mmCIF file of C-alpha atoms and ligand atoms in Angstrom:
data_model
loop_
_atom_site.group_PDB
_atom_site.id
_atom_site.type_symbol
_atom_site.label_atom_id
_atom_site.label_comp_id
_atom_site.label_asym_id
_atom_site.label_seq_id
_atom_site.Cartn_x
_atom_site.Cartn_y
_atom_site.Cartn_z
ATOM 1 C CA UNK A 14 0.000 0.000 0.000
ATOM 2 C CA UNK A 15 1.434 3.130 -0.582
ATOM 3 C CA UNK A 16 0.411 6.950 1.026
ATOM 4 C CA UNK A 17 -1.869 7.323 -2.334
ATOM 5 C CA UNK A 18 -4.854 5.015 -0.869
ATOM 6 C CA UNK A 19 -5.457 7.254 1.794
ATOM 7 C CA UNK A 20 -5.696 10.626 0.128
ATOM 8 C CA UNK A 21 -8.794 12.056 -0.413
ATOM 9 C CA UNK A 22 -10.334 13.472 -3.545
ATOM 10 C CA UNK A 23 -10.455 17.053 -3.688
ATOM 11 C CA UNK A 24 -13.686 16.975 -4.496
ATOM 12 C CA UNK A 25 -14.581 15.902 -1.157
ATOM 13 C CA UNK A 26 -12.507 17.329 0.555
ATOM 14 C CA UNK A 27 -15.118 19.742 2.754
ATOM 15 C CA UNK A 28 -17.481 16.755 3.667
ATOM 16 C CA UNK A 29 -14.005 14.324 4.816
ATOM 17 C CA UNK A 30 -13.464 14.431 8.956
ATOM 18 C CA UNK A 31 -10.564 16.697 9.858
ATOM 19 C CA UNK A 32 -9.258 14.295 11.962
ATOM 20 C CA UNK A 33 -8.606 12.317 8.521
ATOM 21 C CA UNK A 34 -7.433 14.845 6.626
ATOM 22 C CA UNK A 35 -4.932 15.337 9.816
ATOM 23 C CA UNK A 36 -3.800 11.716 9.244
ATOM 24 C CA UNK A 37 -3.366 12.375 5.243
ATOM 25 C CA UNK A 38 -1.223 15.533 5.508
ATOM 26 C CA UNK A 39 0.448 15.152 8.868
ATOM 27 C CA UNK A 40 0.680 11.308 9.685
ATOM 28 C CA UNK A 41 3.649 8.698 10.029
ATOM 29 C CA UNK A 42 3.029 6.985 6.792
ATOM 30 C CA UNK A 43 6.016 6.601 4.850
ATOM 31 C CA UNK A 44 7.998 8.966 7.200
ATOM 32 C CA UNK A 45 10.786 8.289 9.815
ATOM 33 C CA UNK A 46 8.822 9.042 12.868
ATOM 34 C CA UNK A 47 8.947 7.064 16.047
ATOM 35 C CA UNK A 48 7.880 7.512 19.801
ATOM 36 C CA UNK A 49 10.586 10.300 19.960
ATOM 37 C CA UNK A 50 8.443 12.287 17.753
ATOM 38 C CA UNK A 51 5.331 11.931 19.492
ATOM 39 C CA UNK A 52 3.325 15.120 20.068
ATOM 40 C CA UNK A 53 4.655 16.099 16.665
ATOM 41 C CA UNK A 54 2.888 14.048 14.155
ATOM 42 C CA UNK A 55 -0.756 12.985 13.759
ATOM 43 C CA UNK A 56 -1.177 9.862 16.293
ATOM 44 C CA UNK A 57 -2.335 6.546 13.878
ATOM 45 C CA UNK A 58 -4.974 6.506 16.785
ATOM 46 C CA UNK A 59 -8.093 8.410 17.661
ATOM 47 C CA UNK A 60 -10.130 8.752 20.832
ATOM 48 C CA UNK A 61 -10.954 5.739 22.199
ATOM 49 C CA UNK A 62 -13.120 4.545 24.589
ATOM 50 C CA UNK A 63 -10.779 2.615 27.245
ATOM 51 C CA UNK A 64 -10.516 4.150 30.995
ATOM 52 C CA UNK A 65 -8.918 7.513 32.073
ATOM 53 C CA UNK A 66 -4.967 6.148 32.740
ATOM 54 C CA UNK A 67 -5.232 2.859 31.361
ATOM 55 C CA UNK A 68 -1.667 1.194 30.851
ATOM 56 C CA UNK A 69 -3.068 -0.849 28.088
ATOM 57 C CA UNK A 70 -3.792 2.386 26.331
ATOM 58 C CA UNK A 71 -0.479 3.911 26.700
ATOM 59 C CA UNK A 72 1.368 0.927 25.232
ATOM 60 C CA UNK A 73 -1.111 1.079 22.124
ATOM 61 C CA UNK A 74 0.158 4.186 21.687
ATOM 62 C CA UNK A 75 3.379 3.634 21.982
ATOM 63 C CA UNK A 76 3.017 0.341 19.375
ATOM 64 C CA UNK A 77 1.378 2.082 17.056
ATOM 65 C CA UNK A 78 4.205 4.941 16.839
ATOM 66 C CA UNK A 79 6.752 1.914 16.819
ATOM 67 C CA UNK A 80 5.453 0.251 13.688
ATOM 68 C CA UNK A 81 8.142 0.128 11.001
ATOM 69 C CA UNK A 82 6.267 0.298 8.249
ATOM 70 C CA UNK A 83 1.985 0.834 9.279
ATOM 71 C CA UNK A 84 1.012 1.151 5.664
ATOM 72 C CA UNK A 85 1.822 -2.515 5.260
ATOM 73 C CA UNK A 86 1.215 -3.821 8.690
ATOM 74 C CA UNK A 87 -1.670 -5.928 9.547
ATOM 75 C CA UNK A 88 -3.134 -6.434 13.636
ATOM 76 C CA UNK A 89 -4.684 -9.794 14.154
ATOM 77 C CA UNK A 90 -6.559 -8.831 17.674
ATOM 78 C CA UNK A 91 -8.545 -11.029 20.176
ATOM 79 C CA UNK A 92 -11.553 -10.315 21.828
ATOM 80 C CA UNK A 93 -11.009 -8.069 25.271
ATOM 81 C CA UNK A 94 -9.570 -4.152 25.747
ATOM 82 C CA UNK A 95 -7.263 -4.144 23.140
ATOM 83 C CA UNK A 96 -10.311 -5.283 20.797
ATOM 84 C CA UNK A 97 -11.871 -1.919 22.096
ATOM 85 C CA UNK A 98 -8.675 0.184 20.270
ATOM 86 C CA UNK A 99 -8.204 -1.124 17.270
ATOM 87 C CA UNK A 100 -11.570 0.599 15.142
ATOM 88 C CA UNK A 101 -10.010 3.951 16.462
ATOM 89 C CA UNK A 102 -6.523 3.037 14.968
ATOM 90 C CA UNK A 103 -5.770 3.403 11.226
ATOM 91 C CA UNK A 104 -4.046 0.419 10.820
ATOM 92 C CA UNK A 105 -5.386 -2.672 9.074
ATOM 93 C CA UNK A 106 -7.201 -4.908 11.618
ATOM 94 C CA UNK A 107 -9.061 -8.200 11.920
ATOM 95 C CA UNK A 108 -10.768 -9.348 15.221
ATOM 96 C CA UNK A 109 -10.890 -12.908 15.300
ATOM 97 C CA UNK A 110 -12.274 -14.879 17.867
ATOM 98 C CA UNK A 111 -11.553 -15.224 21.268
ATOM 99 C CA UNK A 112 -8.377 -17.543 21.424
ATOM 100 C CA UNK A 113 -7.983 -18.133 17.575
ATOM 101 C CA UNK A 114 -5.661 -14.663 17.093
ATOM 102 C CA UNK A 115 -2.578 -16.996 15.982
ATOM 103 C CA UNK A 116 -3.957 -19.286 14.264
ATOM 104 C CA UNK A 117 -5.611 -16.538 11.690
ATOM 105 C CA UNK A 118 -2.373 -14.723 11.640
ATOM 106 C CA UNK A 119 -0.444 -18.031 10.731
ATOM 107 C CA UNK A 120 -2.577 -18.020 7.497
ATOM 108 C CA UNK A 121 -3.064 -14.136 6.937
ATOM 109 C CA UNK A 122 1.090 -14.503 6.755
ATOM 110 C CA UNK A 123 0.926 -17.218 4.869
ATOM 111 C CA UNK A 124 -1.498 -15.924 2.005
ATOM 112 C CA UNK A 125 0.404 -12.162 2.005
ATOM 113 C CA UNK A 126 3.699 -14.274 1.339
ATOM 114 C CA UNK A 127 2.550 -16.062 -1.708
ATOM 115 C CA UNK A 128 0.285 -12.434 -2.794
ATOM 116 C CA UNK A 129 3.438 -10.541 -2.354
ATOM 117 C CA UNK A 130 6.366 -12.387 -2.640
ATOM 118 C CA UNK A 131 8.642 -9.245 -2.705
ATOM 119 C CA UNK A 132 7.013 -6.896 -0.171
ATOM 120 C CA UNK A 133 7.548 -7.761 3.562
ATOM 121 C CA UNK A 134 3.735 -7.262 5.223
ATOM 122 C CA UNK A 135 4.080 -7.048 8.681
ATOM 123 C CA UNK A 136 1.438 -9.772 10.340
ATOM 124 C CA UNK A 137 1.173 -8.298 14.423
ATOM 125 C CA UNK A 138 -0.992 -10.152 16.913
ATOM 126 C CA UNK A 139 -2.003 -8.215 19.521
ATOM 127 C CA UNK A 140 -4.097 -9.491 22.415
ATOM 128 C CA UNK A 141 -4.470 -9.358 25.833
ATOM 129 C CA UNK A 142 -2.971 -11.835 28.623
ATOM 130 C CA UNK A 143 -6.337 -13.773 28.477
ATOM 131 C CA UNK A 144 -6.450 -14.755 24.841
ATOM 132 C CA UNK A 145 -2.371 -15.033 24.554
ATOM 133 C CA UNK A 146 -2.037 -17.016 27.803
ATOM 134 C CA UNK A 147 -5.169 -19.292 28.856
ATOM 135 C CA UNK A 148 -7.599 -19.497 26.329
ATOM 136 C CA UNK A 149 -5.452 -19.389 22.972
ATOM 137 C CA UNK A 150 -2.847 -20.962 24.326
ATOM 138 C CA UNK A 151 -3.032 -24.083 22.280
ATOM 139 C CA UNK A 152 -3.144 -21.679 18.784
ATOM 140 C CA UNK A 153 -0.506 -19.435 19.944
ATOM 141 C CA UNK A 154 2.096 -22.025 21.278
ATOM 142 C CA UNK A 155 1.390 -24.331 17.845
ATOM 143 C CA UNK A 156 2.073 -21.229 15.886
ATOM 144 C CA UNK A 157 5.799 -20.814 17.163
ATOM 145 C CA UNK A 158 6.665 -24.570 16.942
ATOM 146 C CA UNK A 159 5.628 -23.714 13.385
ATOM 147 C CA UNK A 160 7.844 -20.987 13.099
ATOM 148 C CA UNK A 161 5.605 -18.870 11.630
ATOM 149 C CA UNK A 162 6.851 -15.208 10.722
ATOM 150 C CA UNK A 163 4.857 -13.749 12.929
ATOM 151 C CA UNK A 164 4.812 -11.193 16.021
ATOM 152 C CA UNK A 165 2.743 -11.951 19.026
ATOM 153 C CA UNK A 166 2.311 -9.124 21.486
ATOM 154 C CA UNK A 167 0.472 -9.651 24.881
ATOM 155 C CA UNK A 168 -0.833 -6.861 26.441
ATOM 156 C CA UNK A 169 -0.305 -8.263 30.010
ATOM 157 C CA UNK A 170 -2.929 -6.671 32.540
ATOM 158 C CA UNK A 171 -3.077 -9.490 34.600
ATOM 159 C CA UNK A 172 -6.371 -9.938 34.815
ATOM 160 C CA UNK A 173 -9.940 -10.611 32.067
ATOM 161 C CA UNK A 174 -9.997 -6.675 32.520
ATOM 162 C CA UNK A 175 -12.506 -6.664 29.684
ATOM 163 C CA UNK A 176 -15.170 -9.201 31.562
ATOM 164 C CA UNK A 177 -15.029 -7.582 34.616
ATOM 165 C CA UNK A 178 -11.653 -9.020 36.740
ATOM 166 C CA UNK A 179 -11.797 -12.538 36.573
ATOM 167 C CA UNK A 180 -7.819 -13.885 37.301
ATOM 168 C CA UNK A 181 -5.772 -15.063 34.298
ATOM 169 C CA UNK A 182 -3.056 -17.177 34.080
ATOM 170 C CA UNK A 183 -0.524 -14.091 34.297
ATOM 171 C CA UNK A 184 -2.259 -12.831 37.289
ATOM 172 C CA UNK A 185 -0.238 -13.070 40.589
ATOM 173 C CA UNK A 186 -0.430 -15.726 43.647
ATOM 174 C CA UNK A 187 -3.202 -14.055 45.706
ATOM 175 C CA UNK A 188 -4.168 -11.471 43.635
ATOM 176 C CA UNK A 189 -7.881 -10.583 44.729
ATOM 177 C CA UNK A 190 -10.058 -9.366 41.912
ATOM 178 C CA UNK A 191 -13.929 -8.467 41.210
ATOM 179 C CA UNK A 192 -14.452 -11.908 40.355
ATOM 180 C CA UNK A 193 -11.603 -13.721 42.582
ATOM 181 C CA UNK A 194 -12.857 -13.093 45.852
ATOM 182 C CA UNK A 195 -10.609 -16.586 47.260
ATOM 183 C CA UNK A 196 -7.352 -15.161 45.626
ATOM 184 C CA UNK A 197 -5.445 -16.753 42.696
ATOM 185 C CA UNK A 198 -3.889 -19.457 43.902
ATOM 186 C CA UNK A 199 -1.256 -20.725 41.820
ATOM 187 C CA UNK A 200 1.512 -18.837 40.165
ATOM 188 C CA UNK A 201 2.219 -16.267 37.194
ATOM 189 C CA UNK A 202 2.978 -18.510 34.223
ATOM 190 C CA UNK A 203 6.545 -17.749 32.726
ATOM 191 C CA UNK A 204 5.192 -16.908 29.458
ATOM 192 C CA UNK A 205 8.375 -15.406 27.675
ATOM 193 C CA UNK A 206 10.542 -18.897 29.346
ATOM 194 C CA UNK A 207 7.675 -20.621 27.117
ATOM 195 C CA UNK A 208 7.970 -18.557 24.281
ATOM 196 C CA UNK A 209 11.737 -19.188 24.021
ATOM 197 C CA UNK A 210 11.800 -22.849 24.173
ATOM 198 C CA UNK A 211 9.234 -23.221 21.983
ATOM 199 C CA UNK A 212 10.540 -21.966 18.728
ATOM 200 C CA UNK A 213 10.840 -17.947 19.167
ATOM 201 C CA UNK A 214 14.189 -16.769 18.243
ATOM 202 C CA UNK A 215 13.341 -13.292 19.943
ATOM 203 C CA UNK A 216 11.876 -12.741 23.434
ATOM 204 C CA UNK A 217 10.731 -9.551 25.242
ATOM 205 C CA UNK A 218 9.234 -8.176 28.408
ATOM 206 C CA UNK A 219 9.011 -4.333 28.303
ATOM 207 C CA UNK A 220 7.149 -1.639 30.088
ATOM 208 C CA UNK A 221 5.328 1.443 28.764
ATOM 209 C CA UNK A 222 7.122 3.491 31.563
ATOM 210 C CA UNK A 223 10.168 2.417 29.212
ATOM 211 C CA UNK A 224 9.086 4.307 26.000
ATOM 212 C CA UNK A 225 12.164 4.198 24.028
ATOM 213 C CA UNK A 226 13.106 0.751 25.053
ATOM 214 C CA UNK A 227 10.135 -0.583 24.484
ATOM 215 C CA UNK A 228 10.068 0.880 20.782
ATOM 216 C CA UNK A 229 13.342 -0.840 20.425
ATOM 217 C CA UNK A 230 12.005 -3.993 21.200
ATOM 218 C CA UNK A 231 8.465 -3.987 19.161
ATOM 219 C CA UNK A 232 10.534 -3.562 16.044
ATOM 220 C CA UNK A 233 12.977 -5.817 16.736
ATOM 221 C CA UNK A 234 10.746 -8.266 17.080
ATOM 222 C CA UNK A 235 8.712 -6.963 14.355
ATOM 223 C CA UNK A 236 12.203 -6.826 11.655
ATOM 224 C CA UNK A 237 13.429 -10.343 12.988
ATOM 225 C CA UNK A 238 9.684 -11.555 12.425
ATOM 226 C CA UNK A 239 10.405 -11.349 9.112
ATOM 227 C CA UNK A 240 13.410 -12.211 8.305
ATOM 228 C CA UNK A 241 14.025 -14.738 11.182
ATOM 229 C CA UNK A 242 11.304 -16.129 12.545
ATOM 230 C CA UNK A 243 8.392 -16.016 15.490
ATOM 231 C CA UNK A 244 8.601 -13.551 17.759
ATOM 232 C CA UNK A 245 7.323 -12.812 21.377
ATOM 233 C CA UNK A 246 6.679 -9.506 23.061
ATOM 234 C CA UNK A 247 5.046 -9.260 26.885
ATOM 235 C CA UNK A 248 4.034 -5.309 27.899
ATOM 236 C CA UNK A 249 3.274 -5.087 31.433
ATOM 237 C CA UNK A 250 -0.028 -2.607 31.234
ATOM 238 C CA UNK A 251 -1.425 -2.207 34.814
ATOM 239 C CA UNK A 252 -5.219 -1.855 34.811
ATOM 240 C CA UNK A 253 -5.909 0.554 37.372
ATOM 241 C CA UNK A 254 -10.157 -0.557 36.899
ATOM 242 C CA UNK A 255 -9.770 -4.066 38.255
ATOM 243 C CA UNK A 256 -6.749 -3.599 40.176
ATOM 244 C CA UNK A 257 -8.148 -0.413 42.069
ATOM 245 C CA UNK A 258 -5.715 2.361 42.215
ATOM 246 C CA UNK A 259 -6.046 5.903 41.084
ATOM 247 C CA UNK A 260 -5.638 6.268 37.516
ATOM 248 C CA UNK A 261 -2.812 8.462 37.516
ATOM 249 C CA UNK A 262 -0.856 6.339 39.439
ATOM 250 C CA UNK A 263 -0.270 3.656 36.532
ATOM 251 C CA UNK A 264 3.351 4.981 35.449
ATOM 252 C CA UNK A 265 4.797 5.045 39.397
ATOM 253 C CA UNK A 266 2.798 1.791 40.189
ATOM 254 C CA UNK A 267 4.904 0.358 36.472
ATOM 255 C CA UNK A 268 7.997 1.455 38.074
ATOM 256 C CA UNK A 269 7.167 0.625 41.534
ATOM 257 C CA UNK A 270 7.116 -2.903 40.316
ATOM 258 C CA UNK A 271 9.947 -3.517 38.984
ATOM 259 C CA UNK A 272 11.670 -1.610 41.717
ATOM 260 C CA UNK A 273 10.261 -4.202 44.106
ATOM 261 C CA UNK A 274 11.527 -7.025 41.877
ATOM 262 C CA UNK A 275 7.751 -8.237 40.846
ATOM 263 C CA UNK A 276 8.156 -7.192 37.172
ATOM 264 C CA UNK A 277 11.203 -8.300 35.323
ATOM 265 C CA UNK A 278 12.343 -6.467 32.330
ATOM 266 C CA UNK A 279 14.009 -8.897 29.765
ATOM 267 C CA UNK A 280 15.216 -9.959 26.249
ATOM 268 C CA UNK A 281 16.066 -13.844 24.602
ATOM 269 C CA UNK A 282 17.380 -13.529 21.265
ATOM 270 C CA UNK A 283 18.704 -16.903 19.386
ATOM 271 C CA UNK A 284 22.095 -16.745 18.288
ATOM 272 C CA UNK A 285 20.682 -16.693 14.969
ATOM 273 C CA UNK A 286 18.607 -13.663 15.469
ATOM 274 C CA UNK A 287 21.370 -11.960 16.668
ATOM 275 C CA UNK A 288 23.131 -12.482 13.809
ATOM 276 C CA UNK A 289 20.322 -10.809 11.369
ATOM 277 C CA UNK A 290 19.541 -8.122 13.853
ATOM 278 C CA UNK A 291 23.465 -7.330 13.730
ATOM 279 C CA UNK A 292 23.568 -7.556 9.960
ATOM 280 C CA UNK A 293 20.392 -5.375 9.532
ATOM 281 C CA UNK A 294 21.014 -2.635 12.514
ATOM 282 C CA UNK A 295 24.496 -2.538 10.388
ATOM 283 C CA UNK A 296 22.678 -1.814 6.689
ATOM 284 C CA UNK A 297 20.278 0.684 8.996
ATOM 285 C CA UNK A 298 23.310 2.676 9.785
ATOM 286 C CA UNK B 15 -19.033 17.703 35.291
ATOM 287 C CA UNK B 16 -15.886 17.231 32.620
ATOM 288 C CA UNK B 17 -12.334 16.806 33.838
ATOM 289 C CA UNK B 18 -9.487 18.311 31.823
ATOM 290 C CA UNK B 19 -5.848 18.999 32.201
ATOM 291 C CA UNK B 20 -5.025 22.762 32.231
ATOM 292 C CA UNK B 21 -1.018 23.979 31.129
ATOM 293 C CA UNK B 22 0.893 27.036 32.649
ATOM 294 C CA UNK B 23 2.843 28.003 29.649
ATOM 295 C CA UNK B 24 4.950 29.899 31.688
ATOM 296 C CA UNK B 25 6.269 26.937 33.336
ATOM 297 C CA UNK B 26 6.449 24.387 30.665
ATOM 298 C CA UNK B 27 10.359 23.754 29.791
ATOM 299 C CA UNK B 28 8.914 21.123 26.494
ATOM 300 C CA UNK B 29 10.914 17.773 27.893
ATOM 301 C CA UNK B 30 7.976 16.064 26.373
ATOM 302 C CA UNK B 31 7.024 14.002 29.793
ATOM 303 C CA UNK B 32 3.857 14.214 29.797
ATOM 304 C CA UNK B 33 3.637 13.272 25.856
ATOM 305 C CA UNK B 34 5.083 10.208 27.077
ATOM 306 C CA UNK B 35 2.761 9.415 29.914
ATOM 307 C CA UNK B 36 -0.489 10.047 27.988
ATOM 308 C CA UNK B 37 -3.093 7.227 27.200
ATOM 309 C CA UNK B 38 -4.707 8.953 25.029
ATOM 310 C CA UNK B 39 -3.700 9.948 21.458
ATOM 311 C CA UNK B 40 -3.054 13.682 20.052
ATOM 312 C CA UNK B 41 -4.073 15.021 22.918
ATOM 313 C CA UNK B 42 -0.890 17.110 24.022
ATOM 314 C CA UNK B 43 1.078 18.211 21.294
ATOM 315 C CA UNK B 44 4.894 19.348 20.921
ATOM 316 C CA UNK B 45 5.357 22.982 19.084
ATOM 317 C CA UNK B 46 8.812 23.011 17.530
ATOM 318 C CA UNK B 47 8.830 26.494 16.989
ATOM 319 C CA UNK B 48 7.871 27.587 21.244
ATOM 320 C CA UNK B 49 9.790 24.647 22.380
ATOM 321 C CA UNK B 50 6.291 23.847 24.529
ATOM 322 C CA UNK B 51 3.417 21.895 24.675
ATOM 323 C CA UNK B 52 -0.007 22.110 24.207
ATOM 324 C CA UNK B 53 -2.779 20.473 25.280
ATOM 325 C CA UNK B 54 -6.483 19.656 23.147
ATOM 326 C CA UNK B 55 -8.583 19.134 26.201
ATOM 327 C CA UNK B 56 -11.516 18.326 24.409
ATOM 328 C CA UNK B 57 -9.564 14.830 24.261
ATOM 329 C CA UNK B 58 -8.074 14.591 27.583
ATOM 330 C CA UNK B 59 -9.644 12.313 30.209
ATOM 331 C CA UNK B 60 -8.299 13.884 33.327
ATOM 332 C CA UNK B 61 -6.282 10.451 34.148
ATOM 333 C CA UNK B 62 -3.994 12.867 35.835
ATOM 334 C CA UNK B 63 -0.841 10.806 34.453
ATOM 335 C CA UNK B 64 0.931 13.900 32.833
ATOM 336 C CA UNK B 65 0.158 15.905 36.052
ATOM 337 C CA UNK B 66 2.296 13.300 37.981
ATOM 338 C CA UNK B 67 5.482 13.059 35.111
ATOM 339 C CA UNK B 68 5.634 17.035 34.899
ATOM 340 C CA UNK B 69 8.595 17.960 36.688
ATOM 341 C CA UNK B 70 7.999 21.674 36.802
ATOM 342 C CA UNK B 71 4.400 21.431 37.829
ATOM 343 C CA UNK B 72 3.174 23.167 34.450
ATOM 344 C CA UNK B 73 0.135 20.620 34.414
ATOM 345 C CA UNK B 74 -2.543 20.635 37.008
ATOM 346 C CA UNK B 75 -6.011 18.521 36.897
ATOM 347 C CA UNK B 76 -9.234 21.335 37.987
ATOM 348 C CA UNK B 77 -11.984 19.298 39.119
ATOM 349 C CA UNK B 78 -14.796 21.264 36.589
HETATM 350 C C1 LIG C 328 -14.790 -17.721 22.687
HETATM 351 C C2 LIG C 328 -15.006 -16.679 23.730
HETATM 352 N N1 LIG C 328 -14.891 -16.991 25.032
HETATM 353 C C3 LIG C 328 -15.045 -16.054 25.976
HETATM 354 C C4 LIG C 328 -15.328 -14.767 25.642
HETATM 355 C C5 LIG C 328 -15.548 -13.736 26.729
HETATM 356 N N2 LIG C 328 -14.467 -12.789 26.894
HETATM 357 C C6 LIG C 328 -14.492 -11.580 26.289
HETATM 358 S S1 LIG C 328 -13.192 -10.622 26.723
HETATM 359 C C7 LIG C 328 -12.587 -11.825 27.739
HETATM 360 C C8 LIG C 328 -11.368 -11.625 28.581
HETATM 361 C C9 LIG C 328 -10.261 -10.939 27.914
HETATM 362 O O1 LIG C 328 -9.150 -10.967 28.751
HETATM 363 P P1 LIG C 328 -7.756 -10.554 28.181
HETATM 364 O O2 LIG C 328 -7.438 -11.356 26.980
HETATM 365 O O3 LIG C 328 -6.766 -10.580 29.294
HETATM 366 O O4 LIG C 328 -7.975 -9.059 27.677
HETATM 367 P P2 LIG C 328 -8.213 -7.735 28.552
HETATM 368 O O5 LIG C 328 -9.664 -7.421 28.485
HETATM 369 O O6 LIG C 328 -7.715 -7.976 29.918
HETATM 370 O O7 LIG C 328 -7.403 -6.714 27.839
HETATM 371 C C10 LIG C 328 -13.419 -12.974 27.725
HETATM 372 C C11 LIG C 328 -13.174 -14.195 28.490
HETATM 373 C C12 LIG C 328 -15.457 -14.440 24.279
HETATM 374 N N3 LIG C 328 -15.704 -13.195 23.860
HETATM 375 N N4 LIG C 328 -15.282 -15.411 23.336
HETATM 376 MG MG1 LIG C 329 -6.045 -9.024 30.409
#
């Protein structure tokens, strides 16, 4: 796709949205503009309708401004808050169902490969801890011991934020929620140590409070996705709704984490990977 | 009853912080040429997250 889809004929011009004609002249697409540029470009998202200081939110944002190339990028998404985003964001979506987010962007991948055998399209899941780690589990695990070129990215709010707080698999030992009155009562599952032995030659745990790191690691993981193979990221996105804490306290309560050791910060790259990553951050230069 | 940020210009030294902190999209904005922010609070929230990252206290959340 190039920037000619989007723009608008003149014709129409008074009856198109501004915030689309905001997104034509002053967007990323086609541009080098990352999260250091933020505030100066038109954001690839609109208002949406998550809750005042949600993490989940903020690293949204943050994605979208990391994408390498959006034009040719497409978001598989799961049912939950992410799901909630993605008709506000101007990047090519599909919802699938609950669980099945891998599975359809195995094939998606597959089909764009054989369509465009010279373009790299960038094939993103994106879905929350829920879908990624208990109920699509099955699909997403199967899709790295396939090695499919493909990113997945959990939005990790340790809870079903979107249902009303049931506990997930990522949630913490004893973590009381709406719907877990008894406390969880087994432990966080080490997603990313699953992600690495099963098949993913890059591995990632980042934080929103971490802008510019966690840029760094979205497209890594989205370069090496296509050149290498699958890739895993984990944002930690606090949910201050279910987990009951004011909701401008999400950034210090981020930090306050991993201060206290709770949230770990961390990479896994394959020898291989590393390899590419060198070679490409080399040509980049 | 609608809660928005509100900026001192005066105080605002444009490190961007609160650009970084913000859930929602376009809603403060960098100006090159002023070397400052500024804020479209018909899309703010009021999360207060900006309010907390402002090290100069330029940002401040008024309850109406
Ligand atoms: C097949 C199926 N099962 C269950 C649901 C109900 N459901 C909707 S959202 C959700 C939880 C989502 O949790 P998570 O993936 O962590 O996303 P969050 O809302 O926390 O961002 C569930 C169980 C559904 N929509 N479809
Ligand atoms: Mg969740």
């Amino acid at each position: 796709m190039t920037k000619n889809i989007l723009k608008m004929s003149p014709a129409f011009a008074d009856i198109i949205p501004a915030e689309y004609r905001e997104l034509v002249d002053n967007g990323p697409y086609g541009r080098d503009v990352g999260v250091a540029e933020l505030g100066t470009f038109k954001e690839l998202l609109e208002e949406h309708p998550l809750c005042a200081g949600c993490g989940l939110a903020l690293a949204l944002r943050i994605f979208l401004a990391s994408l390498p190339a959006p034009e040719d990028t497409i978001v598989v998404g799961s049912t939950g808050c992410s799901s909630l985003v993605f008709p506000q964001a101007a990047v090519q979506n599909i919802h699938s169902l609950f669980g099945n987010q891998n599975s359809v962007a195995s094939g998606l991948k597959r089909a764009l490969k054989l369509r465009f055998p010279d373009k790299d399209k960038d094939v993103i899941v994106v879905a929350g801890d829920g879908a990624t780690a208990d109920i699509g589990l099955d699909m997403v695990m199967h899709s790295w011991f396939r090695r499919e070129n493909i990113t997945t990215i959990m939005l990790d709010n340790e809870a079903y934020a979107n249902t009303g707080g049931q506990e997930s698999g990522m949630s913490q030992q004893g973590t009381v929620l709406y719907m877990a009155p008894k406390g969880k009562n087994f432990p966080k599952i080490s997603m990313p140590e699953l992600a690495r032995e099963a098949g993913c030659v890059y591995v990632a745990v980042g934080t929103p409070a971490q802008p510019r790191k966690l840029e760094k690691m979205l497209k890594r993981a989205i370069i090496l996705a296509r050149h290498v193979g699958p890739t895993y990221v984990q944002i930690m996105t606090p949910c201050p709704t279910n987990y009951k804490f004011k909701n401008n306290e999400t950034v210090n309560r981020l930090k306050g984490l991993e201060k206290d050791g709770v949230f770990k910060p961390r990479e896994y790259i394959t020898a291989e990977a590393q390899e590419a990553l060198n070679r490409l951050e080399e040509v980049s230069k | 009853m609608y809660v928005a940020i509100k900026l001192d210009k005066e105080k605002c030294i444009g490190c961007k912080m609160c650009i970084f902190v913000c859930p929602e999209a376009n809603v403060i904005a960098f100006c090159p040429k002023s070397k400052k922010v500024e804020v479209n609070e018909a899309r703010c929230k009021g999360c207060g997250l900006c309010v907390v990252a402002c090290p100069k206290d330029a940002l401040s959340l008024d309850n109406n």
